[in-house]
């Protein structure tokens, strides 16, 4: 026996060695014999058709792709199943996932987002912690946001072909305004009826500024989006006056950029916690929102802030 064969025996069982030697004597090769089994249903061309069809329209279901494949075959051909299509898609790395949601952006708004990112690229953690992040959000007893499934590969979650564009406004539920800074949540306020500039002005006076002073201190940085209520003459004048008094500093915010605001992640976490407790009414929902808001940990908030430089 050769030295290499002896070394091989140190890693392989004696029976495996014997079978391999026997196979080599019988076939002239150490490779496994062809195994019996069901032949592959699809051809290489069909596999490519399935993959390309999915890449052209990420929202197509396996059943829809199956129908397209079968429509191209002659009536005498064996039609493939939905399961086969799913298997071929997974082999290509195209797995079914819930589409991420992201607002549609015009070219000008994309440029403003880029400018904002460059202006804040070198910010320190302490600077990010001095920002009071604020926003309104709606919560529902039963979620009504329709989920859209797409086929995507690893790393394609935010690819433009795999996104669902979002628009403002939606169905009913409890509307709230909230804020946080650093590792601490601020006030959570329930909005009754339709929020107008006067209602938002009251929120600024009663909740936003008190929260900023309490969590950060004088000259805290106030973040808000460009909702018309926020940029109304009444509210803009009020904030400008407070800025001149040294109470706060206003952060310029790019249009249509909720994904840049870490409080969006907080809303998602709050929604998961509330849904887990099963709200049964609007009143119960508001009670759960208040309770769960207080349980948002400092470690979780700080983790969101540390991601901002990215």
Short mmCIF file of C-alpha atoms in Angstrom, two decimals:
data_model
loop_
_atom_site.label_atom_id
_atom_site.label_comp_id
_atom_site.label_asym_id
_atom_site.label_seq_id
_atom_site.Cartn_x
_atom_site.Cartn_y
_atom_site.Cartn_z
CA UNK A 1 0.00 0.00 0.00
CA UNK A 2 1.15 3.53 -0.67
CA UNK A 3 1.83 6.04 2.08
CA UNK A 4 -1.05 8.22 0.82
CA UNK A 5 -3.50 5.33 1.15
CA UNK A 6 -2.32 4.64 4.70
CA UNK A 7 -2.82 8.30 5.59
CA UNK A 8 -6.26 8.18 3.97
CA UNK A 9 -7.21 5.27 6.22
CA UNK A 10 -6.54 7.49 9.24
CA UNK A 11 -9.54 9.63 8.20
CA UNK A 12 -11.84 7.06 6.50
CA UNK A 13 -13.32 3.87 7.88
CA UNK A 14 -11.83 0.55 6.67
CA UNK A 15 -15.14 -0.42 5.05
CA UNK A 16 -15.19 2.79 3.01
CA UNK A 17 -11.64 2.11 1.84
CA UNK A 18 -12.56 -1.44 0.84
CA UNK A 19 -15.63 -0.29 -1.09
CA UNK A 20 -13.62 2.36 -2.92
CA UNK A 21 -10.93 -0.14 -3.93
CA UNK A 22 -13.61 -2.56 -5.14
CA UNK A 23 -15.34 0.19 -7.13
CA UNK A 24 -12.05 1.16 -8.76
CA UNK A 25 -11.33 -2.43 -9.80
CA UNK A 26 -14.82 -2.79 -11.28
CA UNK A 27 -15.20 0.58 -13.01
CA UNK A 28 -11.70 1.99 -13.27
CA UNK A 29 -12.78 5.04 -11.26
CA UNK A 30 -13.19 5.94 -7.59
CA UNK A 31 -16.18 8.20 -8.37
CA UNK A 32 -19.64 7.15 -7.16
CA UNK A 33 -21.77 5.29 -9.67
CA UNK A 34 -24.77 7.16 -11.09
CA UNK A 35 -27.57 6.95 -8.57
CA UNK A 36 -31.12 6.02 -9.38
CA UNK A 37 -33.77 8.64 -8.80
CA UNK A 38 -36.35 10.85 -10.38
CA UNK A 39 -34.84 12.86 -13.26
CA UNK A 40 -34.82 16.67 -13.05
CA UNK A 41 -38.14 18.01 -14.34
CA UNK A 42 -36.84 21.27 -15.77
CA UNK A 43 -34.19 21.87 -18.37
CA UNK A 44 -31.35 24.36 -18.05
CA UNK A 45 -33.24 26.72 -20.37
CA UNK A 46 -36.36 26.49 -18.20
CA UNK A 47 -34.31 27.13 -15.07
CA UNK A 48 -32.93 30.29 -16.67
CA UNK A 49 -36.42 31.37 -17.77
CA UNK A 50 -37.71 30.99 -14.19
CA UNK A 51 -34.82 33.00 -12.77
CA UNK A 52 -34.98 35.81 -15.35
CA UNK A 53 -38.78 36.09 -15.10
CA UNK A 54 -38.55 36.55 -11.34
CA UNK A 55 -35.76 39.13 -11.64
CA UNK A 56 -37.81 41.17 -14.11
CA UNK A 57 -40.76 41.35 -11.71
CA UNK A 58 -39.88 40.66 -8.08
CA UNK A 59 -43.52 40.51 -6.96
CA UNK A 60 -44.46 37.54 -9.15
CA UNK A 61 -45.47 34.50 -7.13
CA UNK A 62 -44.19 31.00 -7.82
CA UNK A 63 -47.66 30.09 -9.13
CA UNK A 64 -47.62 32.99 -11.60
CA UNK A 65 -44.16 32.05 -12.86
CA UNK A 66 -45.28 28.41 -13.13
CA UNK A 67 -48.16 29.49 -15.37
CA UNK A 68 -45.79 31.45 -17.60
CA UNK A 69 -43.42 28.50 -17.91
CA UNK A 70 -46.22 26.05 -18.67
CA UNK A 71 -47.71 28.44 -21.24
CA UNK A 72 -44.49 28.25 -23.26
CA UNK A 73 -44.57 24.45 -23.39
CA UNK A 74 -46.44 22.35 -25.92
CA UNK A 75 -49.60 20.56 -24.82
CA UNK A 76 -47.74 17.25 -24.86
CA UNK A 77 -45.05 18.46 -22.48
CA UNK A 78 -45.15 17.64 -18.80
CA UNK A 79 -46.12 20.76 -16.88
CA UNK A 80 -44.09 21.79 -13.86
CA UNK A 81 -45.54 22.48 -10.42
CA UNK A 82 -45.42 25.54 -8.17
CA UNK A 83 -43.16 23.61 -5.79
CA UNK A 84 -40.65 23.01 -8.57
CA UNK A 85 -40.60 26.72 -9.41
CA UNK A 86 -40.04 27.61 -5.75
CA UNK A 87 -37.18 25.12 -5.59
CA UNK A 88 -35.52 26.54 -8.70
CA UNK A 89 -35.88 30.10 -7.38
CA UNK A 90 -34.30 29.14 -4.06
CA UNK A 91 -31.47 27.40 -5.92
CA UNK A 92 -30.85 30.76 -7.62
CA UNK A 93 -30.81 32.53 -4.26
CA UNK A 94 -34.22 34.15 -4.82
CA UNK A 95 -36.17 33.65 -1.61
CA UNK A 96 -39.63 34.94 -0.78
CA UNK A 97 -39.50 37.89 1.62
CA UNK A 98 -41.82 40.67 2.76
CA UNK A 99 -40.98 43.77 0.74
CA UNK A 100 -39.42 46.66 2.64
CA UNK A 101 -41.33 49.93 2.44
CA UNK A 102 -39.69 53.17 1.41
CA UNK A 103 -41.10 56.50 0.20
CA UNK A 104 -40.80 57.46 -3.44
CA UNK A 105 -38.14 60.13 -3.92
CA UNK A 106 -37.79 62.75 -6.61
CA UNK A 107 -34.31 63.53 -7.93
CA UNK A 108 -34.18 66.84 -6.07
CA UNK A 109 -35.07 65.18 -2.78
CA UNK A 110 -32.39 62.55 -3.30
CA UNK A 111 -29.85 65.35 -3.66
CA UNK A 112 -31.06 67.00 -0.46
CA UNK A 113 -30.71 63.70 1.40
CA UNK A 114 -27.15 63.37 0.12
CA UNK A 115 -26.30 66.90 1.25
CA UNK A 116 -27.76 66.20 4.69
CA UNK A 117 -25.74 62.99 5.00
CA UNK A 118 -22.49 64.75 4.07
CA UNK A 119 -23.16 67.58 6.53
CA UNK A 120 -23.60 65.12 9.40
CA UNK A 121 -21.04 62.52 8.35
CA UNK A 122 -18.45 63.61 10.90
CA UNK A 123 -20.82 64.10 13.83
CA UNK A 124 -19.73 62.60 17.13
CA UNK A 125 -21.87 60.33 19.29
CA UNK A 126 -22.38 63.17 21.76
CA UNK A 127 -23.79 65.35 18.99
CA UNK A 128 -26.23 62.65 17.95
CA UNK A 129 -27.25 62.17 21.58
CA UNK A 130 -28.13 65.86 21.83
CA UNK A 131 -30.86 65.51 19.19
CA UNK A 132 -34.50 65.25 20.25
CA UNK A 133 -36.01 62.94 17.64
CA UNK A 134 -39.74 63.46 17.16
CA UNK A 135 -42.57 62.23 15.00
CA UNK A 136 -46.23 61.26 14.84
CA UNK A 137 -47.32 57.68 14.31
CA UNK A 138 -50.54 55.73 14.02
CA UNK A 139 -51.21 52.44 15.78
CA UNK A 140 -54.08 50.08 15.09
CA UNK A 141 -55.86 47.37 17.05
CA UNK A 142 -55.52 45.05 14.08
CA UNK A 143 -52.75 45.80 11.60
CA UNK A 144 -54.05 46.90 8.21
CA UNK A 145 -50.76 47.42 6.42
CA UNK A 146 -50.88 44.97 3.53
CA UNK A 147 -47.72 42.87 3.22
CA UNK A 148 -46.24 42.43 -0.22
CA UNK A 149 -43.95 39.48 -0.90
CA UNK A 150 -41.02 39.74 -3.27
CA UNK A 151 -38.28 37.41 -4.46
CA UNK A 152 -34.86 38.73 -3.55
CA UNK A 153 -31.33 37.57 -2.94
CA UNK A 154 -29.18 38.21 0.11
CA UNK A 155 -28.24 41.87 0.37
CA UNK A 156 -31.10 43.07 -1.87
CA UNK A 157 -33.56 44.18 0.85
CA UNK A 158 -33.29 47.88 -0.08
CA UNK A 159 -32.84 47.30 -3.82
CA UNK A 160 -35.26 49.53 -5.73
CA UNK A 161 -36.78 46.50 -7.48
CA UNK A 162 -37.63 44.89 -4.14
CA UNK A 163 -39.29 47.85 -2.40
CA UNK A 164 -42.90 48.86 -1.87
CA UNK A 165 -43.34 52.65 -2.22
CA UNK A 166 -45.16 54.23 0.72
CA UNK A 167 -47.51 57.19 0.84
CA UNK A 168 -48.71 59.30 3.73
CA UNK A 169 -51.92 58.68 5.67
CA UNK A 170 -53.93 55.48 5.98
CA UNK A 171 -56.72 53.87 8.01
CA UNK A 172 -58.00 54.44 11.53
CA UNK A 173 -56.39 53.87 14.93
CA UNK A 174 -54.73 55.76 17.76
CA UNK A 175 -52.47 58.59 16.61
CA UNK A 176 -49.63 59.64 18.88
CA UNK A 177 -46.75 62.09 18.98
CA UNK A 178 -43.56 61.03 20.72
CA UNK A 179 -39.88 61.82 21.07
CA UNK A 180 -36.61 60.55 22.50
CA UNK A 181 -33.04 61.73 22.94
CA UNK A 182 -29.94 59.69 23.67
CA UNK A 183 -30.95 56.71 25.77
CA UNK A 184 -34.25 58.02 27.15
CA UNK A 185 -37.77 58.37 25.79
CA UNK A 186 -39.58 61.68 26.17
CA UNK A 187 -43.30 62.40 26.25
CA UNK A 188 -45.85 60.28 24.41
CA UNK A 189 -48.98 62.26 23.58
CA UNK A 190 -52.28 60.98 22.21
CA UNK A 191 -53.61 63.09 19.34
CA UNK A 192 -57.37 63.53 19.35
CA UNK A 193 -59.04 64.17 16.01
CA UNK A 194 -57.19 65.83 13.15
CA UNK A 195 -53.91 67.48 14.09
CA UNK A 196 -53.58 70.99 12.67
CA UNK A 197 -50.97 73.72 13.15
CA UNK A 198 -52.61 74.90 16.37
CA UNK A 199 -52.62 71.40 17.82
CA UNK A 200 -48.98 70.92 16.86
CA UNK A 201 -48.07 74.29 18.34
CA UNK A 202 -49.55 73.04 21.62
CA UNK A 203 -47.46 69.86 21.38
CA UNK A 204 -44.32 71.96 20.92
CA UNK A 205 -45.15 74.01 24.01
CA UNK A 206 -46.36 71.22 26.29
CA UNK A 207 -44.29 68.21 25.23
CA UNK A 208 -41.47 68.78 22.72
CA UNK A 209 -39.59 71.62 24.40
CA UNK A 210 -40.10 70.30 27.97
CA UNK A 211 -38.83 66.87 26.83
CA UNK A 212 -35.78 68.37 25.11
CA UNK A 213 -34.84 70.45 28.14
CA UNK A 214 -35.37 67.51 30.46
CA UNK A 215 -33.44 64.94 28.41
CA UNK A 216 -30.67 67.10 26.93
CA UNK A 217 -30.77 70.60 28.36
CA UNK A 218 -30.70 74.11 26.86
CA UNK A 219 -29.66 74.37 23.22
CA UNK A 220 -30.81 70.83 22.43
CA UNK A 221 -31.17 70.01 18.72
CA UNK A 222 -34.79 69.61 17.67
CA UNK A 223 -35.62 67.29 14.78
CA UNK A 224 -38.96 67.22 12.99
CA UNK A 225 -39.99 66.35 9.45
CA UNK A 226 -41.39 68.73 6.85
CA UNK A 227 -45.07 68.09 7.42
CA UNK A 228 -47.07 71.26 6.56
CA UNK A 229 -48.20 71.54 10.19
CA UNK A 230 -44.60 71.58 11.33
CA UNK A 231 -43.53 74.20 8.82
CA UNK A 232 -46.57 76.46 9.24
CA UNK A 233 -45.92 80.13 9.95
CA UNK A 234 -47.23 79.72 13.51
CA UNK A 235 -44.98 76.79 14.45
CA UNK A 236 -41.96 77.97 12.48
CA UNK A 237 -42.13 81.39 14.12
CA UNK A 238 -42.44 79.83 17.56
CA UNK A 239 -39.40 77.58 17.07
CA UNK A 240 -37.34 80.42 15.59
CA UNK A 241 -38.09 82.52 18.68
CA UNK A 242 -37.05 79.68 20.98
CA UNK A 243 -33.88 79.22 18.94
CA UNK A 244 -32.99 82.91 19.31
CA UNK A 245 -33.55 82.54 23.07
CA UNK A 246 -31.00 79.70 23.20
CA UNK A 247 -33.60 77.07 24.13
CA UNK A 248 -33.02 74.87 21.10
CA UNK A 249 -31.40 74.54 17.70
CA UNK A 250 -33.42 73.43 14.70
CA UNK A 251 -32.14 70.58 12.56
CA UNK A 252 -32.65 70.96 8.81
CA UNK A 253 -34.44 67.84 7.61
CA UNK A 254 -34.45 66.48 4.02
CA UNK A 255 -37.88 65.87 2.43
CA UNK A 256 -39.46 62.42 2.44
CA UNK A 257 -36.85 60.89 4.74
CA UNK A 258 -38.56 58.94 7.52
CA UNK A 259 -36.00 56.17 7.05
CA UNK A 260 -33.29 58.53 8.34
CA UNK A 261 -35.16 59.12 11.61
CA UNK A 262 -34.30 56.52 14.29
CA UNK A 263 -37.67 57.05 15.95
CA UNK A 264 -39.18 55.07 13.06
CA UNK A 265 -37.44 52.01 14.50
CA UNK A 266 -38.81 52.87 17.93
CA UNK A 267 -42.34 52.99 16.51
CA UNK A 268 -41.83 49.54 15.01
CA UNK A 269 -40.56 48.14 18.29
CA UNK A 270 -43.43 49.74 20.19
CA UNK A 271 -45.94 48.29 17.73
CA UNK A 272 -44.53 44.77 18.16
CA UNK A 273 -44.71 45.00 21.94
CA UNK A 274 -48.27 46.31 21.90
CA UNK A 275 -49.49 43.73 19.37
CA UNK A 276 -48.01 40.96 21.51
CA UNK A 277 -50.35 42.00 24.33
CA UNK A 278 -53.43 41.90 22.10
CA UNK A 279 -55.23 45.25 22.39
CA UNK A 280 -59.00 44.81 22.37
CA UNK A 281 -60.20 48.41 22.03
CA UNK A 282 -58.90 51.88 21.25
CA UNK A 283 -58.83 52.66 24.97
CA UNK A 284 -56.93 49.46 25.73
CA UNK A 285 -54.54 50.21 22.85
CA UNK A 286 -53.68 53.62 24.28
CA UNK A 287 -53.09 52.12 27.73
CA UNK A 288 -50.74 49.52 26.25
CA UNK A 289 -48.92 52.16 24.21
CA UNK A 290 -48.22 54.18 27.35
CA UNK A 291 -47.08 51.12 29.31
CA UNK A 292 -44.85 49.74 26.54
CA UNK A 293 -43.40 53.19 25.79
CA UNK A 294 -41.96 53.26 29.29
CA UNK A 295 -40.30 49.87 28.77
CA UNK A 296 -38.19 50.96 25.76
CA UNK A 297 -34.71 50.43 27.15
CA UNK A 298 -31.83 52.88 27.08
CA UNK A 299 -29.58 50.24 25.52
CA UNK A 300 -31.99 49.85 22.60
CA UNK A 301 -32.22 53.61 22.01
CA UNK A 302 -28.48 54.09 22.26
CA UNK A 303 -27.93 51.31 19.75
CA UNK A 304 -30.10 53.23 17.27
CA UNK A 305 -28.14 56.43 17.86
CA UNK A 306 -24.82 54.67 17.34
CA UNK A 307 -26.01 53.57 13.90
CA UNK A 308 -26.53 57.13 12.69
CA UNK A 309 -22.96 57.67 11.37
CA UNK A 310 -23.52 54.74 9.00
#
